[in-house]
Amino acid sequence: MKFTLSWLKDHLETDAPLDKIVETLTMIGLEVESLDDKAALKPFVIAKVLTAARHPDADKLQVLTVDTGDGKPLQVVCGAPNARAGLIGAFASPGTYVPGIDITLSVGKIRGVESHGMMCSERELQMSDEHNGIIDLPEDAPVGTSFAAYAGLDDPVIEINLTPNRPDCTSVYGIARDLAAAGIGKLRQQAIAPVKGTGEPQVGVSLDLDRHLCPGFAWRTVRGVKNGHSPQWLQQRLIAIGLRPINALVDITNYLTFDRGRPLHVFDADKVKGDLTVRHARAGEEILGLNGKEYKLGPDNVVIADADGVESIGGIMGGEHSGCDENTTNVVIESALWDAMNIARTGRNLGIITDARYRFERGVDPEFMIPGLELATQLVLDFCGGTPSEAKVVGYEGHTPKVVRFPLSDVKRLTGIEVPAATSLDILSRLGFVPQGTGEAVDVIVPSWRPDIDGKADLVEEVMRIHGVDLIEPQALPSHATVNGKILTTLQIRTRHARRALATRGMMEAVTWSFISETAAKAFGGGQPQLKLANPIASDMSDMRPSLLPGLLAAAQRNADRGFSDLALFEVSGTYEGDTPEAQRRVAAGVRRGTARLDGSGRHWSGNAAPVGVFDAKADALAVLEACGAPVDKLQVESGAPGWYHPGRSGVIKLGPKVVLGTFGEFHPKTLETLDVGGTLCGFEVFIDAIPEPKQKATRTKPALNLSDFQALRRDFAFIVDKGVEAGSIVKAALNGDKKLVTGVQVFDVFEGASLGADKKSVAIEVAIQPQERTLNDEDLEALSKRIVENVAKQTGGVLRG
């Protein structure tokens, strides 16, 4: 929301300096985002050309003698075609920064002739795009004075960053009201007198839709207008806030949109066929907007139509067909109310952002609908003349104000500051609220321009932002005599640990959309009807993601398409298996592509890195589980990973027979083809929320490190088993041979050959043995070996290889 200082002072009687106004705006919740005090235009002065002679070495240049008002004429070289003796314009002396060409002037020679400054065009002062000649002022322009002050360009422009809950401050008047309540001057409350009209409007209006979509519609016609340029002061204000003046009728509607927060529309009455009807658009109807773009409409859009079709998208944009131009003589002035939700939905679906939409979707003052029409009519009569008809209103049943019960003690309870009850009520009164009653709690009538006020906490906020939020003294958090308990939840802690673990493994964190295409969702076990979006932002974002992997694979492919083929990405976020809270999972997932392994990637003179594979994904998954506190020594790795993985190069990580903690592997070629992804890829998913909570311990102090005094040793075993037997089951059986002595088992060889027999293989394992109580002798080792062999034979059918 932009406005100029002089514009603000139209509604606020104040002598406060600019910096005080800016500071107060931020303190009362209207944060100042930028301030342009027009300092760049202050050095420009009004100067008169005394003489003009042709440049001796250039036909298109002239050498001017310029009087800047100080009695010392300066020589200036100028190439403007309208430069002449007697011309009065804007002059920039050496050392002046010219914003339109981004240059700081200095004394220089142009074709051998010294030039001490320049006469400026409108574009060089950023007044307009005109640059065919220098500025030509009237003969009575005061030479030697500030050009910015003369032209009204020294008016500071303030821009505030409005929160969506403050529709009352989408107008300069509303901002002035807040500043007056904060003690910065006095609000100028100017009564708006009704305009006396004669006769019925030239055009009738009817409402053919649910009343809540258009709660009120006020209009009148004005005959015999002469539509020309709006006054200079109005044009300057519109230009200052970034709007382009068009003509008086259009400029009036733009001005009132910002001045009073009251969007209006003016139709050319002679272009309207028959009466106007506010209705739903029909399927297939189109409109050419005032911005020159075609829009296809549907039954969800509310429009204003005549006998020939749609003339305006209600509350958002008018149509080109009935727009006003220099030939307009009869007009319909419209001031209506529209449903905020419908305005927001229509604007988003059609991709239209206008100042009218900005205000209607936040909520305009319903009680200003008719006064806004009267004010617009008066401006039309002042600028364009004409004869007004009577004002007509349909649909409006008046505003029923909200009443909020306000316990005055809540100011202290919610803010910690003691504000006297009389002060609180005075602040609310200055803001337009009407307190009623006496005692510890009063009823407060909410003004029509504050739809954001719903409860007593909102009233406390109003009191505090005007009284001074800076008066709330910071207080240190209370200290405890004991160590504080855990602040973050287990899931939050695990999420952080998972991110850190994967980052230390050389993976880069990605943040992908929570929505994916239906094809991708079905490829990863999703696609259920309850997970489809009712209003997807794009056709390829129609479903909630059942897995993080589709988004990561797509991100990896986008990087590969741009030449970054070897990369590792991870994400820790939510996935959706249903539409209930219980069906949402917290997952850590990652993908590796090309040669992006932990020990390096790419080509090297000592040997190229190997491509990523299933064991890289497995190592990543186990690293996450270990970082999250899962009992890695008890985990089981089995086959049977989901169908999007390669069936022979993937696995499932379990804790016991039922609890699945993660999956990993290389991706199935059909999965990659479905996602239009190519290359060597592997990935994993770890279900962080499935990891069981650790048992509560009496203390978090680490136990003493107990190291055995006896020498560790290793024994090798080779077992002949069926080809279908997994190596993991042999490892598990060997570990269970003696849980006290066997501390680790590792597979180091797998052999298949005709000498072993059909459908047989040999699996060799290394067993780590750590004595705890005494040194083992040969008999102890033989007994242990026997138990290991018997346990493997019992659980896998394996026979010790001879």
mmCIF file of C-alpha atoms in Angstrom, residues 519-767:
data_model
loop_
_atom_site.group_PDB
_atom_site.id
_atom_site.type_symbol
_atom_site.label_atom_id
_atom_site.label_comp_id
_atom_site.label_asym_id
_atom_site.label_seq_id
_atom_site.Cartn_x
_atom_site.Cartn_y
_atom_site.Cartn_z
ATOM 1 C CA THR A 519 1.163 -41.568 -12.510
ATOM 2 C CA ALA A 520 4.041 -41.118 -10.075
ATOM 3 C CA ALA A 521 1.775 -41.674 -7.082
ATOM 4 C CA LYS A 522 0.496 -44.976 -8.460
ATOM 5 C CA ALA A 523 4.047 -46.091 -9.279
ATOM 6 C CA PHE A 524 4.903 -45.745 -5.571
ATOM 7 C CA GLY A 525 1.814 -47.303 -4.029
ATOM 8 C CA GLY A 526 -0.419 -44.215 -3.921
ATOM 9 C CA GLY A 527 -3.132 -42.764 -6.118
ATOM 10 C CA GLN A 528 -6.047 -43.375 -3.738
ATOM 11 C CA PRO A 529 -9.088 -41.143 -4.328
ATOM 12 C CA GLN A 530 -8.901 -39.634 -0.837
ATOM 13 C CA LEU A 531 -5.375 -38.346 -1.567
ATOM 14 C CA LYS A 532 -6.344 -36.369 -4.676
ATOM 15 C CA LEU A 533 -6.368 -32.574 -4.436
ATOM 16 C CA ALA A 534 -9.614 -30.742 -5.046
ATOM 17 C CA ASN A 535 -7.773 -27.700 -6.439
ATOM 18 C CA PRO A 536 -4.325 -28.744 -7.729
ATOM 19 C CA ILE A 537 -1.993 -25.896 -8.660
ATOM 20 C CA ALA A 538 -0.881 -27.848 -11.744
ATOM 21 C CA SER A 539 -1.990 -30.962 -13.602
ATOM 22 C CA ASP A 540 1.194 -32.814 -12.618
ATOM 23 C CA MET A 541 0.627 -32.042 -8.918
ATOM 24 C CA SER A 542 -2.713 -33.757 -8.454
ATOM 25 C CA ASP A 543 -1.988 -36.258 -5.646
ATOM 26 C CA MET A 544 -0.464 -36.155 -2.180
ATOM 27 C CA ARG A 545 2.838 -38.048 -2.282
ATOM 28 C CA PRO A 546 2.937 -41.589 -0.822
ATOM 29 C CA SER A 547 6.743 -41.508 -0.920
ATOM 30 C CA LEU A 548 9.574 -38.951 -1.009
ATOM 31 C CA LEU A 549 11.386 -40.852 -3.728
ATOM 32 C CA PRO A 550 9.435 -39.580 -6.808
ATOM 33 C CA GLY A 551 10.269 -35.970 -5.967
ATOM 34 C CA LEU A 552 13.925 -36.764 -5.309
ATOM 35 C CA LEU A 553 14.226 -38.775 -8.535
ATOM 36 C CA ALA A 554 12.708 -35.903 -10.515
ATOM 37 C CA ALA A 555 15.113 -33.453 -8.855
ATOM 38 C CA ALA A 556 18.064 -35.715 -9.681
ATOM 39 C CA GLN A 557 16.956 -35.875 -13.325
ATOM 40 C CA ARG A 558 16.621 -32.094 -13.555
ATOM 41 C CA ASN A 559 20.188 -31.770 -12.280
ATOM 42 C CA ALA A 560 21.389 -34.402 -14.742
ATOM 43 C CA ASP A 561 19.700 -32.560 -17.605
ATOM 44 C CA ARG A 562 21.787 -29.510 -16.661
ATOM 45 C CA GLY A 563 25.040 -31.400 -16.590
ATOM 46 C CA PHE A 564 25.236 -32.450 -12.920
ATOM 47 C CA SER A 565 24.891 -36.192 -13.300
ATOM 48 C CA ASP A 566 26.752 -37.376 -10.190
ATOM 49 C CA LEU A 567 24.848 -36.205 -7.141
ATOM 50 C CA ALA A 568 23.271 -37.433 -3.920
ATOM 51 C CA LEU A 569 20.073 -35.856 -2.564
ATOM 52 C CA PHE A 570 18.083 -36.445 0.600
ATOM 53 C CA GLU A 571 14.916 -35.133 2.232
ATOM 54 C CA VAL A 572 13.330 -35.620 5.639
ATOM 55 C CA SER A 573 9.632 -34.827 5.470
ATOM 56 C CA GLY A 574 6.121 -36.239 5.502
ATOM 57 C CA THR A 575 4.430 -38.785 3.267
ATOM 58 C CA TYR A 576 0.751 -39.633 3.013
ATOM 59 C CA GLU A 577 -0.767 -43.104 2.959
ATOM 60 C CA GLY A 578 -4.296 -41.931 3.743
ATOM 61 C CA ASP A 579 -6.332 -38.872 4.704
ATOM 62 C CA THR A 580 -6.100 -39.365 8.472
ATOM 63 C CA PRO A 581 -3.368 -38.100 10.814
ATOM 64 C CA GLU A 582 -2.349 -41.680 11.572
ATOM 65 C CA ALA A 583 -1.665 -42.290 7.877
ATOM 66 C CA GLN A 584 0.933 -39.522 7.673
ATOM 67 C CA ARG A 585 4.521 -40.711 8.089
ATOM 68 C CA ARG A 586 7.794 -38.971 8.909
ATOM 69 C CA VAL A 587 10.339 -40.340 6.448
ATOM 70 C CA ALA A 588 14.021 -39.828 5.702
ATOM 71 C CA ALA A 589 14.767 -40.650 2.070
ATOM 72 C CA GLY A 590 17.650 -40.238 -0.324
ATOM 73 C CA VAL A 591 18.829 -41.073 -3.818
ATOM 74 C CA ARG A 592 22.295 -41.384 -5.316
ATOM 75 C CA ARG A 593 22.944 -41.041 -9.034
ATOM 76 C CA GLY A 594 25.876 -41.909 -11.273
ATOM 77 C CA THR A 595 29.064 -42.318 -9.251
ATOM 78 C CA ALA A 596 28.048 -40.206 -6.229
ATOM 79 C CA ARG A 597 29.391 -42.627 -3.654
ATOM 80 C CA LEU A 598 30.597 -41.828 -0.156
ATOM 81 C CA ASP A 599 34.263 -42.249 -1.130
ATOM 82 C CA GLY A 600 34.105 -39.890 -4.141
ATOM 83 C CA SER A 601 32.643 -39.573 -7.621
ATOM 84 C CA GLY A 602 33.595 -38.900 -11.217
ATOM 85 C CA ARG A 603 36.721 -39.611 -13.238
ATOM 86 C CA HIS A 604 40.246 -39.653 -11.835
ATOM 87 C CA TRP A 605 43.687 -40.603 -13.119
ATOM 88 C CA SER A 606 44.025 -43.262 -10.416
ATOM 89 C CA GLY A 607 40.811 -44.933 -11.491
ATOM 90 C CA ASN A 608 37.232 -43.937 -12.098
ATOM 91 C CA ALA A 609 34.689 -44.223 -9.310
ATOM 92 C CA ALA A 610 32.328 -47.181 -9.510
ATOM 93 C CA PRO A 611 28.611 -46.539 -10.079
ATOM 94 C CA VAL A 612 26.289 -46.429 -7.092
ATOM 95 C CA GLY A 613 24.475 -49.598 -6.116
ATOM 96 C CA VAL A 614 22.314 -51.342 -3.587
ATOM 97 C CA PHE A 615 24.953 -51.375 -0.861
ATOM 98 C CA ASP A 616 25.385 -47.601 -1.015
ATOM 99 C CA ALA A 617 21.664 -47.209 -0.370
ATOM 100 C CA LYS A 618 21.807 -49.800 2.414
ATOM 101 C CA ALA A 619 24.682 -47.982 4.116
ATOM 102 C CA ASP A 620 22.768 -44.668 3.963
ATOM 103 C CA ALA A 621 19.658 -46.251 5.469
ATOM 104 C CA LEU A 622 21.574 -47.895 8.297
ATOM 105 C CA ALA A 623 23.398 -44.626 9.016
ATOM 106 C CA VAL A 624 20.058 -42.863 9.465
ATOM 107 C CA LEU A 625 18.728 -45.622 11.717
ATOM 108 C CA GLU A 626 21.842 -45.545 13.847
ATOM 109 C CA ALA A 627 21.684 -41.729 14.138
ATOM 110 C CA CYS A 628 18.048 -41.965 15.216
ATOM 111 C CA GLY A 629 18.847 -44.438 17.988
ATOM 112 C CA ALA A 630 17.529 -47.629 16.420
ATOM 113 C CA PRO A 631 19.043 -50.865 17.814
ATOM 114 C CA VAL A 632 21.190 -51.604 14.748
ATOM 115 C CA ASP A 633 22.605 -54.780 16.285
ATOM 116 C CA LYS A 634 19.112 -56.278 16.305
ATOM 117 C CA LEU A 635 18.019 -55.239 12.815
ATOM 118 C CA GLN A 636 17.293 -57.782 10.108
ATOM 119 C CA VAL A 637 17.775 -57.243 6.382
ATOM 120 C CA GLU A 638 15.451 -59.289 4.197
ATOM 121 C CA SER A 639 14.302 -59.402 0.607
ATOM 122 C CA GLY A 640 10.815 -58.354 -0.424
ATOM 123 C CA ALA A 641 11.243 -54.625 -1.018
ATOM 124 C CA PRO A 642 8.377 -52.734 -2.723
ATOM 125 C CA GLY A 643 7.876 -53.080 -6.460
ATOM 126 C CA TRP A 644 9.552 -49.801 -7.373
ATOM 127 C CA TYR A 645 12.918 -51.340 -6.471
ATOM 128 C CA HIS A 646 14.873 -53.909 -8.482
ATOM 129 C CA PRO A 647 13.723 -57.299 -7.102
ATOM 130 C CA GLY A 648 17.238 -58.755 -6.889
ATOM 131 C CA ARG A 649 19.037 -55.631 -5.722
ATOM 132 C CA SER A 650 16.943 -54.327 -2.849
ATOM 133 C CA GLY A 651 15.992 -55.121 0.681
ATOM 134 C CA VAL A 652 13.791 -54.403 3.675
ATOM 135 C CA ILE A 653 15.134 -53.463 7.109
ATOM 136 C CA LYS A 654 13.065 -54.918 9.952
ATOM 137 C CA LEU A 655 13.088 -54.987 13.720
ATOM 138 C CA GLY A 656 11.544 -58.343 14.445
ATOM 139 C CA PRO A 657 9.147 -60.034 12.024
ATOM 140 C CA LYS A 658 6.581 -57.194 11.792
ATOM 141 C CA VAL A 659 8.181 -53.769 12.325
ATOM 142 C CA VAL A 660 9.467 -52.383 8.998
ATOM 143 C CA LEU A 661 11.954 -49.556 9.571
ATOM 144 C CA GLY A 662 13.071 -48.941 6.012
ATOM 145 C CA THR A 663 13.581 -50.065 2.429
ATOM 146 C CA PHE A 664 16.519 -49.623 0.069
ATOM 147 C CA GLY A 665 17.842 -50.718 -3.286
ATOM 148 C CA GLU A 666 18.396 -49.926 -6.922
ATOM 149 C CA PHE A 667 15.311 -48.767 -8.786
ATOM 150 C CA HIS A 668 13.352 -50.970 -11.158
ATOM 151 C CA PRO A 669 13.851 -50.001 -14.823
ATOM 152 C CA LYS A 670 10.078 -49.793 -15.310
ATOM 153 C CA THR A 671 9.820 -47.337 -12.412
ATOM 154 C CA LEU A 672 12.459 -45.098 -13.957
ATOM 155 C CA GLU A 673 10.734 -45.334 -17.333
ATOM 156 C CA THR A 674 7.406 -44.337 -15.765
ATOM 157 C CA LEU A 675 8.970 -41.244 -14.197
ATOM 158 C CA ASP A 676 10.969 -40.452 -17.359
ATOM 159 C CA VAL A 677 14.193 -40.735 -15.373
ATOM 160 C CA GLY A 678 17.408 -42.309 -16.613
ATOM 161 C CA GLY A 679 20.836 -43.288 -15.307
ATOM 162 C CA THR A 680 22.253 -45.429 -12.525
ATOM 163 C CA LEU A 681 20.155 -44.734 -9.437
ATOM 164 C CA CYS A 682 19.692 -46.204 -5.991
ATOM 165 C CA GLY A 683 17.758 -44.945 -3.015
ATOM 166 C CA PHE A 684 16.272 -45.646 0.374
ATOM 167 C CA GLU A 685 13.477 -44.684 2.741
ATOM 168 C CA VAL A 686 13.636 -44.881 6.534
ATOM 169 C CA PHE A 687 10.422 -44.560 8.545
ATOM 170 C CA ILE A 688 11.573 -42.457 11.456
ATOM 171 C CA ASP A 689 8.259 -42.617 13.279
ATOM 172 C CA ALA A 690 8.361 -46.441 13.254
ATOM 173 C CA ILE A 691 11.531 -46.608 15.347
ATOM 174 C CA PRO A 692 10.452 -47.650 18.853
ATOM 175 C CA GLU A 693 10.972 -45.220 21.711
ATOM 176 C CA PRO A 694 14.073 -45.990 23.751
ATOM 177 C CA LYS A 695 13.547 -47.270 27.244
ATOM 178 C CA GLN A 696 13.624 -44.594 29.909
ATOM 179 C CA LYS A 697 16.795 -44.653 31.948
ATOM 180 C CA ALA A 698 17.404 -43.243 35.394
ATOM 181 C CA THR A 699 20.256 -41.112 34.121
ATOM 182 C CA ARG A 700 21.647 -39.960 30.796
ATOM 183 C CA THR A 701 25.241 -40.433 31.986
ATOM 184 C CA LYS A 702 27.130 -42.932 29.833
ATOM 185 C CA PRO A 703 28.031 -46.196 31.603
ATOM 186 C CA ALA A 704 31.642 -47.062 32.302
ATOM 187 C CA LEU A 705 33.617 -48.499 29.370
ATOM 188 C CA ASN A 706 34.390 -52.128 30.135
ATOM 189 C CA LEU A 707 37.082 -53.617 27.912
ATOM 190 C CA SER A 708 38.033 -57.263 28.126
ATOM 191 C CA ASP A 709 41.599 -58.023 29.215
ATOM 192 C CA PHE A 710 41.721 -61.131 27.043
ATOM 193 C CA GLN A 711 42.904 -61.414 23.439
ATOM 194 C CA ALA A 712 40.174 -61.461 20.750
ATOM 195 C CA LEU A 713 40.401 -64.040 17.964
ATOM 196 C CA ARG A 714 38.702 -64.960 14.701
ATOM 197 C CA ARG A 715 37.625 -68.241 13.145
ATOM 198 C CA ASP A 716 36.547 -68.903 9.539
ATOM 199 C CA PHE A 717 33.746 -71.255 8.529
ATOM 200 C CA ALA A 718 32.485 -72.231 5.068
ATOM 201 C CA PHE A 719 28.994 -73.709 4.720
ATOM 202 C CA ILE A 720 27.407 -75.424 1.737
ATOM 203 C CA VAL A 721 23.739 -74.401 1.491
ATOM 204 C CA ASP A 722 20.966 -74.261 -1.070
ATOM 205 C CA LYS A 723 21.176 -71.319 -3.475
ATOM 206 C CA GLY A 724 17.929 -69.923 -2.090
ATOM 207 C CA VAL A 725 19.350 -69.537 1.408
ATOM 208 C CA GLU A 726 20.193 -65.930 2.254
ATOM 209 C CA ALA A 727 23.591 -65.085 3.653
ATOM 210 C CA GLY A 728 21.898 -63.024 6.357
ATOM 211 C CA SER A 729 20.256 -66.111 7.841
ATOM 212 C CA ILE A 730 23.679 -67.812 8.110
ATOM 213 C CA VAL A 731 25.086 -64.726 9.841
ATOM 214 C CA LYS A 732 22.135 -64.644 12.252
ATOM 215 C CA ALA A 733 22.492 -68.342 13.059
ATOM 216 C CA ALA A 734 26.239 -67.956 13.737
ATOM 217 C CA LEU A 735 25.626 -64.998 16.049
ATOM 218 C CA ASN A 736 23.160 -67.034 18.043
ATOM 219 C CA GLY A 737 25.708 -69.829 18.494
ATOM 220 C CA ASP A 738 26.948 -68.082 21.649
ATOM 221 C CA LYS A 739 25.738 -64.563 22.339
ATOM 222 C CA LYS A 740 28.322 -63.915 25.052
ATOM 223 C CA LEU A 741 31.431 -64.919 23.096
ATOM 224 C CA VAL A 742 30.496 -64.180 19.444
ATOM 225 C CA THR A 743 30.696 -60.417 18.902
ATOM 226 C CA GLY A 744 30.488 -60.248 15.126
ATOM 227 C CA VAL A 745 30.029 -62.236 11.917
ATOM 228 C CA GLN A 746 31.028 -61.114 8.427
ATOM 229 C CA VAL A 747 30.563 -62.785 5.030
ATOM 230 C CA PHE A 748 33.814 -62.712 3.058
ATOM 231 C CA ASP A 749 33.284 -65.224 0.223
ATOM 232 C CA VAL A 750 30.514 -66.746 -1.873
ATOM 233 C CA PHE A 751 31.302 -69.571 -4.326
ATOM 234 C CA GLU A 752 29.183 -71.551 -6.775
ATOM 235 C CA GLY A 753 30.432 -74.421 -8.924
ATOM 236 C CA ALA A 754 29.738 -77.886 -10.290
ATOM 237 C CA SER A 755 31.917 -79.449 -7.599
ATOM 238 C CA LEU A 756 29.369 -78.370 -4.955
ATOM 239 C CA GLY A 757 26.411 -79.974 -6.669
ATOM 240 C CA ALA A 758 23.353 -78.633 -8.431
ATOM 241 C CA ASP A 759 21.617 -75.611 -6.848
ATOM 242 C CA LYS A 760 24.257 -75.363 -4.114
ATOM 243 C CA LYS A 761 26.599 -72.570 -3.030
ATOM 244 C CA SER A 762 29.339 -72.058 -0.508
ATOM 245 C CA VAL A 763 29.160 -69.107 1.923
ATOM 246 C CA ALA A 764 32.280 -68.366 3.977
ATOM 247 C CA ILE A 765 31.994 -66.328 7.166
ATOM 248 C CA GLU A 766 34.464 -64.835 9.618
ATOM 249 C CA VAL A 767 33.391 -65.097 13.276
#
